[in-house]
PDB file of C-alpha atoms and ligand atoms in Angstrom:
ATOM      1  CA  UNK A   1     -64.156  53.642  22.420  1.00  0.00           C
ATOM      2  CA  UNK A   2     -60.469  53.029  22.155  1.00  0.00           C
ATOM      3  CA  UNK A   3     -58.358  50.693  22.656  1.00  0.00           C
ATOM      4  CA  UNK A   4     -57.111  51.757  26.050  1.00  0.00           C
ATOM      5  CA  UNK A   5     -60.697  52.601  27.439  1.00  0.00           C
ATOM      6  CA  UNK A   6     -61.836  49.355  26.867  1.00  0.00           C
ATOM      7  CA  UNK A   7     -58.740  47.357  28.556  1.00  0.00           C
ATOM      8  CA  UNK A   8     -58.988  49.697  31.198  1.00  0.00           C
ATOM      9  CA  UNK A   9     -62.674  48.362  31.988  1.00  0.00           C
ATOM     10  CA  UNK A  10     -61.752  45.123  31.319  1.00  0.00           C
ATOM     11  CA  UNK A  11     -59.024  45.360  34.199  1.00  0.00           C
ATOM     12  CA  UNK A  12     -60.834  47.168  36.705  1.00  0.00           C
ATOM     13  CA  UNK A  13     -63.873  44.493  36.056  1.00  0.00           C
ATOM     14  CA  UNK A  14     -60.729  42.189  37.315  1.00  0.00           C
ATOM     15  CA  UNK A  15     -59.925  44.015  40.007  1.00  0.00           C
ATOM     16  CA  UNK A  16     -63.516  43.787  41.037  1.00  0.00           C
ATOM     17  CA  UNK A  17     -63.407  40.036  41.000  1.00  0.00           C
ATOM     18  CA  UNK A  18     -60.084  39.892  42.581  1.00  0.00           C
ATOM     19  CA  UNK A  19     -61.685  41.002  45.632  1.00  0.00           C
ATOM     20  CA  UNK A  20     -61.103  44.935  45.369  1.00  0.00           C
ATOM     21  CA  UNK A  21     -64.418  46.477  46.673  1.00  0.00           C
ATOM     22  CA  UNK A  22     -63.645  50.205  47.486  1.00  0.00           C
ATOM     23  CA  UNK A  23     -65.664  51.875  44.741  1.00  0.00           C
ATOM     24  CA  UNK A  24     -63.552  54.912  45.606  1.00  0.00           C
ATOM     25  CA  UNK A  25     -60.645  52.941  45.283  1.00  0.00           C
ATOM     26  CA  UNK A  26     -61.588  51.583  41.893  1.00  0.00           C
ATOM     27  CA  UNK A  27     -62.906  54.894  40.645  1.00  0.00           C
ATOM     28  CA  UNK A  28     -59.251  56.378  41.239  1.00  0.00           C
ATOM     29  CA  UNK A  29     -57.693  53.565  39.619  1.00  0.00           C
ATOM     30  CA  UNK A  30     -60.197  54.251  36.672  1.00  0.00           C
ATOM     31  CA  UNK A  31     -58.969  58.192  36.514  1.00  0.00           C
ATOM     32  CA  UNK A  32     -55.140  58.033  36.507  1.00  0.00           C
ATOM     33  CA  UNK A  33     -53.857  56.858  32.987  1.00  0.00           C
ATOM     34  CA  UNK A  34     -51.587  53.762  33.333  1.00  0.00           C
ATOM     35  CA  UNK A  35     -49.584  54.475  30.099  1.00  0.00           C
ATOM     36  CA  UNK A  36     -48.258  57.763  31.323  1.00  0.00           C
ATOM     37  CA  UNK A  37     -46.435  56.247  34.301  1.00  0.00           C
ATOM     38  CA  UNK A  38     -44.603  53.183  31.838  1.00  0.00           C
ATOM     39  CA  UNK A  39     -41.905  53.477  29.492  1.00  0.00           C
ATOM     40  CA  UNK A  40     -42.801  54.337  25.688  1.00  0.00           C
ATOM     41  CA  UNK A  41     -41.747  50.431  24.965  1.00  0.00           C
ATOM     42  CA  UNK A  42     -44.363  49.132  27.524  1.00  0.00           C
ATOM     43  CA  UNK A  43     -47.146  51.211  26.918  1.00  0.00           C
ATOM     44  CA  UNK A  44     -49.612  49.081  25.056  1.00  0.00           C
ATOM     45  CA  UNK A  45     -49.581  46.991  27.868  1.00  0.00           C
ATOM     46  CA  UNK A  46     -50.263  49.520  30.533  1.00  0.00           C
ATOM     47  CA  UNK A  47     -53.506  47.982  31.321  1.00  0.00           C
ATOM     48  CA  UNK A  48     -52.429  44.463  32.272  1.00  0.00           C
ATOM     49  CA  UNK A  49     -52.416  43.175  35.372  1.00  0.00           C
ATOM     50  CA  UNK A  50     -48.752  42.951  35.464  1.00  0.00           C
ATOM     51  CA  UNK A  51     -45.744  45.145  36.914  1.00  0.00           C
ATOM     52  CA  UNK A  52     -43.631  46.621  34.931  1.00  0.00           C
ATOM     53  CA  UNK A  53     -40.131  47.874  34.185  1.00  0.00           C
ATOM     54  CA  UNK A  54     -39.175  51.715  34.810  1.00  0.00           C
ATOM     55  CA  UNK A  55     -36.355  53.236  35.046  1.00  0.00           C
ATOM     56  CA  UNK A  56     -32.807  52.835  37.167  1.00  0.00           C
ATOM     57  CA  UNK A  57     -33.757  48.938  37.600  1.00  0.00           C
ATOM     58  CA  UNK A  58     -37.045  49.667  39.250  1.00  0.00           C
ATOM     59  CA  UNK A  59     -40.907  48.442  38.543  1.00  0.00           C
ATOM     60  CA  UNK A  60     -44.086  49.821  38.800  1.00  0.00           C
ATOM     61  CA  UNK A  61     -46.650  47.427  40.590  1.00  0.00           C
ATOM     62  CA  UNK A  62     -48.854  45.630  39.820  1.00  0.00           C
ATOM     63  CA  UNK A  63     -52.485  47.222  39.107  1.00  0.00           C
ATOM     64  CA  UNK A  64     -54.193  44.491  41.684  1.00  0.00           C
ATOM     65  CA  UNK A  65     -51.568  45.413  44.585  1.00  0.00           C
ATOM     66  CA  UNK A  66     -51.754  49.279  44.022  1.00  0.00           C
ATOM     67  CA  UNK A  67     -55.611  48.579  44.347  1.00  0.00           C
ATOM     68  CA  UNK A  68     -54.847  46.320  46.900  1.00  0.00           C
ATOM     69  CA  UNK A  69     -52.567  48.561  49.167  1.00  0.00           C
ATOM     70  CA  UNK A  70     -54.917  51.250  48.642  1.00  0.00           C
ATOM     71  CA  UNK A  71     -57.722  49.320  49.726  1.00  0.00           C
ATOM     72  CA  UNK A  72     -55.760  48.381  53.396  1.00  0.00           C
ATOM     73  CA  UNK A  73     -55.294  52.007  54.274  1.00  0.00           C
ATOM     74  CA  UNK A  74     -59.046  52.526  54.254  1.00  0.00           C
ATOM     75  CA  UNK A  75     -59.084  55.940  52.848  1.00  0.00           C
ATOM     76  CA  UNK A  76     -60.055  59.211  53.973  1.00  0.00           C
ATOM     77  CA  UNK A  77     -60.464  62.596  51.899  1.00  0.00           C
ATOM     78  CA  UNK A  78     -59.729  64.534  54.865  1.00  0.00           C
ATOM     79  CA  UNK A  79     -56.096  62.708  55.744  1.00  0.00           C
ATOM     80  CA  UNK A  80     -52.658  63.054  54.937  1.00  0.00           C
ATOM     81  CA  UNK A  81     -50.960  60.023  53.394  1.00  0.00           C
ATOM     82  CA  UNK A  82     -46.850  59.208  52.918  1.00  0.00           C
ATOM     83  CA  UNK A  83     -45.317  57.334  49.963  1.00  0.00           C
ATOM     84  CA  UNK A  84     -42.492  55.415  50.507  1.00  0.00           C
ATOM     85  CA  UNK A  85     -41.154  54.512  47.137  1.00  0.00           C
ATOM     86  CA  UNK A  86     -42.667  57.062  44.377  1.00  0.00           C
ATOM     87  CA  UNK A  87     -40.866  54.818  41.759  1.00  0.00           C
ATOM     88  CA  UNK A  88     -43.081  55.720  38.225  1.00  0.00           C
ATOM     89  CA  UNK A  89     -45.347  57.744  40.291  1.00  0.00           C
ATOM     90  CA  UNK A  90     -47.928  55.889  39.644  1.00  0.00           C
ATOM     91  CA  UNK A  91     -49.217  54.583  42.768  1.00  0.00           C
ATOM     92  CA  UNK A  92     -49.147  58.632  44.434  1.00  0.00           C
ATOM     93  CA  UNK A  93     -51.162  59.691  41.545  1.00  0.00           C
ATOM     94  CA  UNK A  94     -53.553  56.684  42.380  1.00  0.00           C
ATOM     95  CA  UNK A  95     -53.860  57.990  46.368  1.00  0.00           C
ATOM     96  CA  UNK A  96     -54.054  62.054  45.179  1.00  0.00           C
ATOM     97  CA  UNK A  97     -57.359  60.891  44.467  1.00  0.00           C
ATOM     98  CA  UNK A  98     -58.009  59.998  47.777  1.00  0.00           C
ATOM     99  CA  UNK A  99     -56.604  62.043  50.398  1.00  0.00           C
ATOM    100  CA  UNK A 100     -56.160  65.894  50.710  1.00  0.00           C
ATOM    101  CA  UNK A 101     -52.023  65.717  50.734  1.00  0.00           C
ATOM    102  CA  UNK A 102     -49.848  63.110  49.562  1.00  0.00           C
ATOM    103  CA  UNK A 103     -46.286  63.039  50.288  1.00  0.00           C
ATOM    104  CA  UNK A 104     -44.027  60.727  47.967  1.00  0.00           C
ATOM    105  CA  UNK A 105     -39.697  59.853  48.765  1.00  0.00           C
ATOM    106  CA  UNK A 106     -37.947  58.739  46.026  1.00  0.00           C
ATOM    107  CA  UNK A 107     -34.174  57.617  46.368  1.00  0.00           C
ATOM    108  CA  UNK A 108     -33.488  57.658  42.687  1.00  0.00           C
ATOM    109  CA  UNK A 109     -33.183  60.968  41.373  1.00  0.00           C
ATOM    110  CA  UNK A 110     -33.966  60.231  37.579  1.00  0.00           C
ATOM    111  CA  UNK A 111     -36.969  58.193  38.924  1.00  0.00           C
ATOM    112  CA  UNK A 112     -37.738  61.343  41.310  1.00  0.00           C
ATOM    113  CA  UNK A 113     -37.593  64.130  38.298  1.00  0.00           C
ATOM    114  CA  UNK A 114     -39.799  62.386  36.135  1.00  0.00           C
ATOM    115  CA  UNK A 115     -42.615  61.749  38.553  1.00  0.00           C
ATOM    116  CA  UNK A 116     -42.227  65.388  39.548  1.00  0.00           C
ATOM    117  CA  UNK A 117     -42.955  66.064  35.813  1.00  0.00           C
ATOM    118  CA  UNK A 118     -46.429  63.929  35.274  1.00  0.00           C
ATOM    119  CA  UNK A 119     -47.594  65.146  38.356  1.00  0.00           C
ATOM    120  CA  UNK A 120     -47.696  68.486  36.918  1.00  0.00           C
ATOM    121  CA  UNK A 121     -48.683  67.720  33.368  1.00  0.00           C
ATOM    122  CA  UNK A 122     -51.646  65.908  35.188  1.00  0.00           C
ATOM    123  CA  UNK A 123     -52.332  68.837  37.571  1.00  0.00           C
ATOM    124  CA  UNK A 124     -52.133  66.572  40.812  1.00  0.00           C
ATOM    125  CA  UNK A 125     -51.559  69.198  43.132  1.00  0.00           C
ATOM    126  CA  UNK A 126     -52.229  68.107  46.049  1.00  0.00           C
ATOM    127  CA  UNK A 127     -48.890  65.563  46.072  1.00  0.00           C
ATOM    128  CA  UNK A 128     -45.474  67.083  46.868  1.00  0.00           C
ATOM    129  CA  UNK A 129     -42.489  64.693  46.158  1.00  0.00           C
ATOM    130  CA  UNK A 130     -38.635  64.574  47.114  1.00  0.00           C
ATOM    131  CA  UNK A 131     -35.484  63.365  46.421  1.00  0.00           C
ATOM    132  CA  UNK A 132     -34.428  61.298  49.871  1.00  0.00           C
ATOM    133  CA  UNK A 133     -34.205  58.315  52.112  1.00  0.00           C
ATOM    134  CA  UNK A 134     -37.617  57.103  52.841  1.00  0.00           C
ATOM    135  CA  UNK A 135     -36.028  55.060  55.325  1.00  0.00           C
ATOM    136  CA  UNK A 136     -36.179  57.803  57.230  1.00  0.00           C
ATOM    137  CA  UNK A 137     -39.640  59.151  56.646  1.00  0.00           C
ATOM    138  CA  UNK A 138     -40.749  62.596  56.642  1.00  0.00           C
ATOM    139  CA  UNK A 139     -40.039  64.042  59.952  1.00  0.00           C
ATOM    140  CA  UNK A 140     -41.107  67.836  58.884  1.00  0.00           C
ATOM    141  CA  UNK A 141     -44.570  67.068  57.534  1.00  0.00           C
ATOM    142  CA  UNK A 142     -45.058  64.151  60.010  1.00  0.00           C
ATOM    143  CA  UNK A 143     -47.557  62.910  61.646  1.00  0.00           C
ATOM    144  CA  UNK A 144     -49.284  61.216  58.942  1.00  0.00           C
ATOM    145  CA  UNK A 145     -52.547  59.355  59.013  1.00  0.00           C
ATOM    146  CA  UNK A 146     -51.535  56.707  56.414  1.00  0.00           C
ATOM    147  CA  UNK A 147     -48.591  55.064  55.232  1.00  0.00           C
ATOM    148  CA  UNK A 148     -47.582  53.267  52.459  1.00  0.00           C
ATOM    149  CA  UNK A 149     -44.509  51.528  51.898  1.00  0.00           C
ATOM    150  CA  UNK A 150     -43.999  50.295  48.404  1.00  0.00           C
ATOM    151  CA  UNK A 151     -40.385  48.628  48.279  1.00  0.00           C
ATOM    152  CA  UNK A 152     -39.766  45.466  50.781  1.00  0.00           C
ATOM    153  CA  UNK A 153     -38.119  46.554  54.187  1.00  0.00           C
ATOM    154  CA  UNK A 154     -35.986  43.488  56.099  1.00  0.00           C
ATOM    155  CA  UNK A 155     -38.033  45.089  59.113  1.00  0.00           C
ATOM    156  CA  UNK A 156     -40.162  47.657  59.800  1.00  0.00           C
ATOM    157  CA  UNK A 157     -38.463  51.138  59.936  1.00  0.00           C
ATOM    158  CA  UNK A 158     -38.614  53.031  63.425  1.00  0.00           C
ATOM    159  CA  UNK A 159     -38.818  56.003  61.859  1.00  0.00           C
ATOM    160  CA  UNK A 160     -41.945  55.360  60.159  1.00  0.00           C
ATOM    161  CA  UNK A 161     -43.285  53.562  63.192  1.00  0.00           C
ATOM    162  CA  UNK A 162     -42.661  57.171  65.301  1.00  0.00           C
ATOM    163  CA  UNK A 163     -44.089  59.026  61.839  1.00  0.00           C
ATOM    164  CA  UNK A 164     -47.429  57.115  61.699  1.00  0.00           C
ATOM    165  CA  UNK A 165     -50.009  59.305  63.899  1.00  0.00           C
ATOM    166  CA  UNK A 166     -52.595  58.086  66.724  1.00  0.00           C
ATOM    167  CA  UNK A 167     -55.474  56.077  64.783  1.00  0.00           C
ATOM    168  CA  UNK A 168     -52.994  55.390  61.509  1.00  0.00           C
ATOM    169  CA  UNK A 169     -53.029  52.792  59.331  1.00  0.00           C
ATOM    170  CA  UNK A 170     -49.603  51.439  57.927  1.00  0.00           C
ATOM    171  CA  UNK A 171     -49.106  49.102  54.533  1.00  0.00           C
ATOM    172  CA  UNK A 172     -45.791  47.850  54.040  1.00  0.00           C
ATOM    173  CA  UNK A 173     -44.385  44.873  52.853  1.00  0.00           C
ATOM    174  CA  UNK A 174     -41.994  42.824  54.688  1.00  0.00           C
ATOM    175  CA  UNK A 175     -38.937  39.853  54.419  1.00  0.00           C
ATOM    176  CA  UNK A 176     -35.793  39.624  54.058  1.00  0.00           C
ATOM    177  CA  UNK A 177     -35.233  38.181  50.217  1.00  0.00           C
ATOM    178  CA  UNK A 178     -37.815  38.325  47.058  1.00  0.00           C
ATOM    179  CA  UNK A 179     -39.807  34.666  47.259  1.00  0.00           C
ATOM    180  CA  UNK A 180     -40.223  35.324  50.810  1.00  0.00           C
ATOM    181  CA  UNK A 181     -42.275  38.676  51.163  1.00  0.00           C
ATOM    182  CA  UNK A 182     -45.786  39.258  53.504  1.00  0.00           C
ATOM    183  CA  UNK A 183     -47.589  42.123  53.161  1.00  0.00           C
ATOM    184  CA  UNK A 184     -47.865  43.934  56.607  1.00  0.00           C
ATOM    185  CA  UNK A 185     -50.733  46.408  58.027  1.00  0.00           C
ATOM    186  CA  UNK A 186     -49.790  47.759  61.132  1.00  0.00           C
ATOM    187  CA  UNK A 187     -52.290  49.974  62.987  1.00  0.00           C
ATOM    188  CA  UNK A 188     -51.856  52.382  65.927  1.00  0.00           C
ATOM    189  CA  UNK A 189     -54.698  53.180  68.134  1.00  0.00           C
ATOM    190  CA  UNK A 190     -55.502  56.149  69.847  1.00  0.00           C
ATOM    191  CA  UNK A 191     -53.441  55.528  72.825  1.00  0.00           C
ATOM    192  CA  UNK A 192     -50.330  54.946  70.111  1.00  0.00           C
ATOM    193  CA  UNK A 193     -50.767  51.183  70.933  1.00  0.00           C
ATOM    194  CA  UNK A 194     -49.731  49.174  67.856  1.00  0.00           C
ATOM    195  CA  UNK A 195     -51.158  45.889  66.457  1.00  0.00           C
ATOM    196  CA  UNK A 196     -49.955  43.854  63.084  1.00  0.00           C
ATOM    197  CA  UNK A 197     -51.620  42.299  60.488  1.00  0.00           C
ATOM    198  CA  UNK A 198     -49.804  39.584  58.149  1.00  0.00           C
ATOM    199  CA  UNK A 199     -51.646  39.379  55.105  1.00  0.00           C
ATOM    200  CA  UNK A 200     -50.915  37.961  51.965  1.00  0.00           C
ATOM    201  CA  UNK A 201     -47.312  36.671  50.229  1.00  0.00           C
ATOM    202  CA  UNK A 202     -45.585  39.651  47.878  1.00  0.00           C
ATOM    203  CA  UNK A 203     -42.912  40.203  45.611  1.00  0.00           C
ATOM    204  CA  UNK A 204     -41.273  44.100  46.200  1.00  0.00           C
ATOM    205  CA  UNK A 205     -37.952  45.604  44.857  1.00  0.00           C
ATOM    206  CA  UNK A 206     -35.972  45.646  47.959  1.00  0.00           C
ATOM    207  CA  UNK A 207     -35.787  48.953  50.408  1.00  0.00           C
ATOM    208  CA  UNK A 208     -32.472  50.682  50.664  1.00  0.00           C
ATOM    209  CA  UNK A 209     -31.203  52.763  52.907  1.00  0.00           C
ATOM    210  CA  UNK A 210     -29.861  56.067  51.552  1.00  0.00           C
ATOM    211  CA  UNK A 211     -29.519  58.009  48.477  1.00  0.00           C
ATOM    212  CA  UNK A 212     -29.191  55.719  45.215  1.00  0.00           C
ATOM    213  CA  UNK A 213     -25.752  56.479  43.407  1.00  0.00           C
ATOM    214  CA  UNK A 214     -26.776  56.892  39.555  1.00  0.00           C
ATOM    215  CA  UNK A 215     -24.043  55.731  37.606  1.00  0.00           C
TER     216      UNK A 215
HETATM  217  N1  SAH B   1     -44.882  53.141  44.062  1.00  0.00           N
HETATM  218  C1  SAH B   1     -44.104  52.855  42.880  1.00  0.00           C
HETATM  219  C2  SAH B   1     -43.416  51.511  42.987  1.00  0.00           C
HETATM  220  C3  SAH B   1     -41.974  51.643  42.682  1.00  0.00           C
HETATM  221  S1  SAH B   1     -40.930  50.300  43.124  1.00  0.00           S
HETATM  222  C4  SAH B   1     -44.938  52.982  41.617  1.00  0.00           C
HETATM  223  O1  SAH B   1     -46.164  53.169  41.711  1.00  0.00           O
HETATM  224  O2  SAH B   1     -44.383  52.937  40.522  1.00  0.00           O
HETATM  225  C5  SAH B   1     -40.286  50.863  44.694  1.00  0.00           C
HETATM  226  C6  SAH B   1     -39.527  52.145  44.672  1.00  0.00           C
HETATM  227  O3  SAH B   1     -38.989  52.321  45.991  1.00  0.00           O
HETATM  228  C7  SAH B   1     -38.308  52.170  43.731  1.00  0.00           C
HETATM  229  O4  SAH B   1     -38.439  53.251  42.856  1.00  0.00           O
HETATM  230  C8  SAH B   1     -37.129  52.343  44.671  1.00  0.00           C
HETATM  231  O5  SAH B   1     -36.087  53.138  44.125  1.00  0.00           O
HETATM  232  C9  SAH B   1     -37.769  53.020  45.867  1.00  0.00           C
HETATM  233  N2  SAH B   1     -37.017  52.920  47.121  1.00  0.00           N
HETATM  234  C10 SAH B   1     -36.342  51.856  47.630  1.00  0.00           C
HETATM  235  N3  SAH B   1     -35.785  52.168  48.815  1.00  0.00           N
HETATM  236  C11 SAH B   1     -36.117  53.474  49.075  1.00  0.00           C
HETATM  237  C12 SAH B   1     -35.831  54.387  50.145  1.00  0.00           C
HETATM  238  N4  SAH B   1     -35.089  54.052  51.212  1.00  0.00           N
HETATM  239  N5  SAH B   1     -36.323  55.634  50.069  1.00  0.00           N
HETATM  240  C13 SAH B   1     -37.080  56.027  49.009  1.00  0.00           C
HETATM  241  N6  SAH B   1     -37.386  55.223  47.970  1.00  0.00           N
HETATM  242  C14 SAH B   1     -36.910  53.951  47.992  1.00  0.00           C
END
């Protein structure tokens, strides 16, 4: 076995005892390789349990809160999920596995055109990315069963709140600075009544509202 196969068990063993129990969810995280989302410089540690940096000061998360998130939405094969935040692309690749569509918003453009490249060496079809505010959502492939927000919003966008379907499940993180973060899941039943959920404390990159200007 090499040496990535076998720190890949060893992590998703931790996952395991970290309280991840979604054997779907864990047999996703076991498919997508880690190392092809991180920077050449970072790669032998691509199955850590640590974020990482990527590109245009950005990170990809943590393995335990992209099993974690994934775990809140409660997945379903049959349901269309939207990615706020592609970042490495990492975290999309994870939920391809998962639901029929994904739909992933970058704001970075380098950031955007290199997930849009692994997603096609890996043949992960079924997830169509672009270049735009996520602040703003989707609106043309909207309503979406599931959404994931993976950068810290100061409050929960509207848009996303009027893009989340009847019976959807929402993960997002929330607060205002980075040592005071809580995970959010908001749900909408099927009379579009909402209800929140604060979980546990986080650490995000910050949302931001429009189009990053690459210098
Ligand atoms: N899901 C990513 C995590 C990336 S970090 C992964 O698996 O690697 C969060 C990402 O959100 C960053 O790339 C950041 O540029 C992006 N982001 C922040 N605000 C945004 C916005 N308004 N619209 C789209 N993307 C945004």
């Amino acid at each position: 076995m090499n040496e990535n196969a076998a720190q890949k068990i060893r992590l998703i063993m931790e996952l395991r005892r970290q309280g991840i129990s979604n054997t779907s969810v864990l047999s996703a995280m076991e498919r997508i390789p880690r190392e092809e989302f991180i920077p050449q410089t970072f790669r032998d540690r691509a199955y850590e349990n640590i974020a990482l940096p990527i590109t245009s000061g950005q990170t990809i998360s943590q393995p335990y809160i992209v099993a974690y998130m994934t775990q809140l939405l409660n997945p379903s094969s049959l349901k269309k999920v939207l990615e706020v935040g592609t970042g490495s692309g990492y975290q999309a690749a994870v939920l391809s596995k998962l639901f029929r569509r994904v739909y992933s918003v970058e704001r970075h453009r380098p950031l955007h055109i290199n997930a849009a490249k692994l997603f096609e060496k890996l043949s992960l079809s079924n997830i169509t990315c672009k270049l735009g505010d996520g602040y703003r959502g989707w609106k043309e492939q909207a309503p979406f069963s599931h959404i994931i927000v993976t950068a810290a919003a100061e409050e929960v966008p509207a848009a996303l709140v009027d893009q989340l379907g009847d019976n959807g499940v929402m993960v997002i993180p929330v607060g205002r600075d980075q040592g005071d973060q809580t995970m959010l899941r908001i749900t909408k039943d099927h009379h579009g009544m909402l209800a929140e959920e604060e979980l546990i404390p986080v650490r995000f990159v910050p949302l931001v509202q429009g189009l990053a200007v690459e210098v």
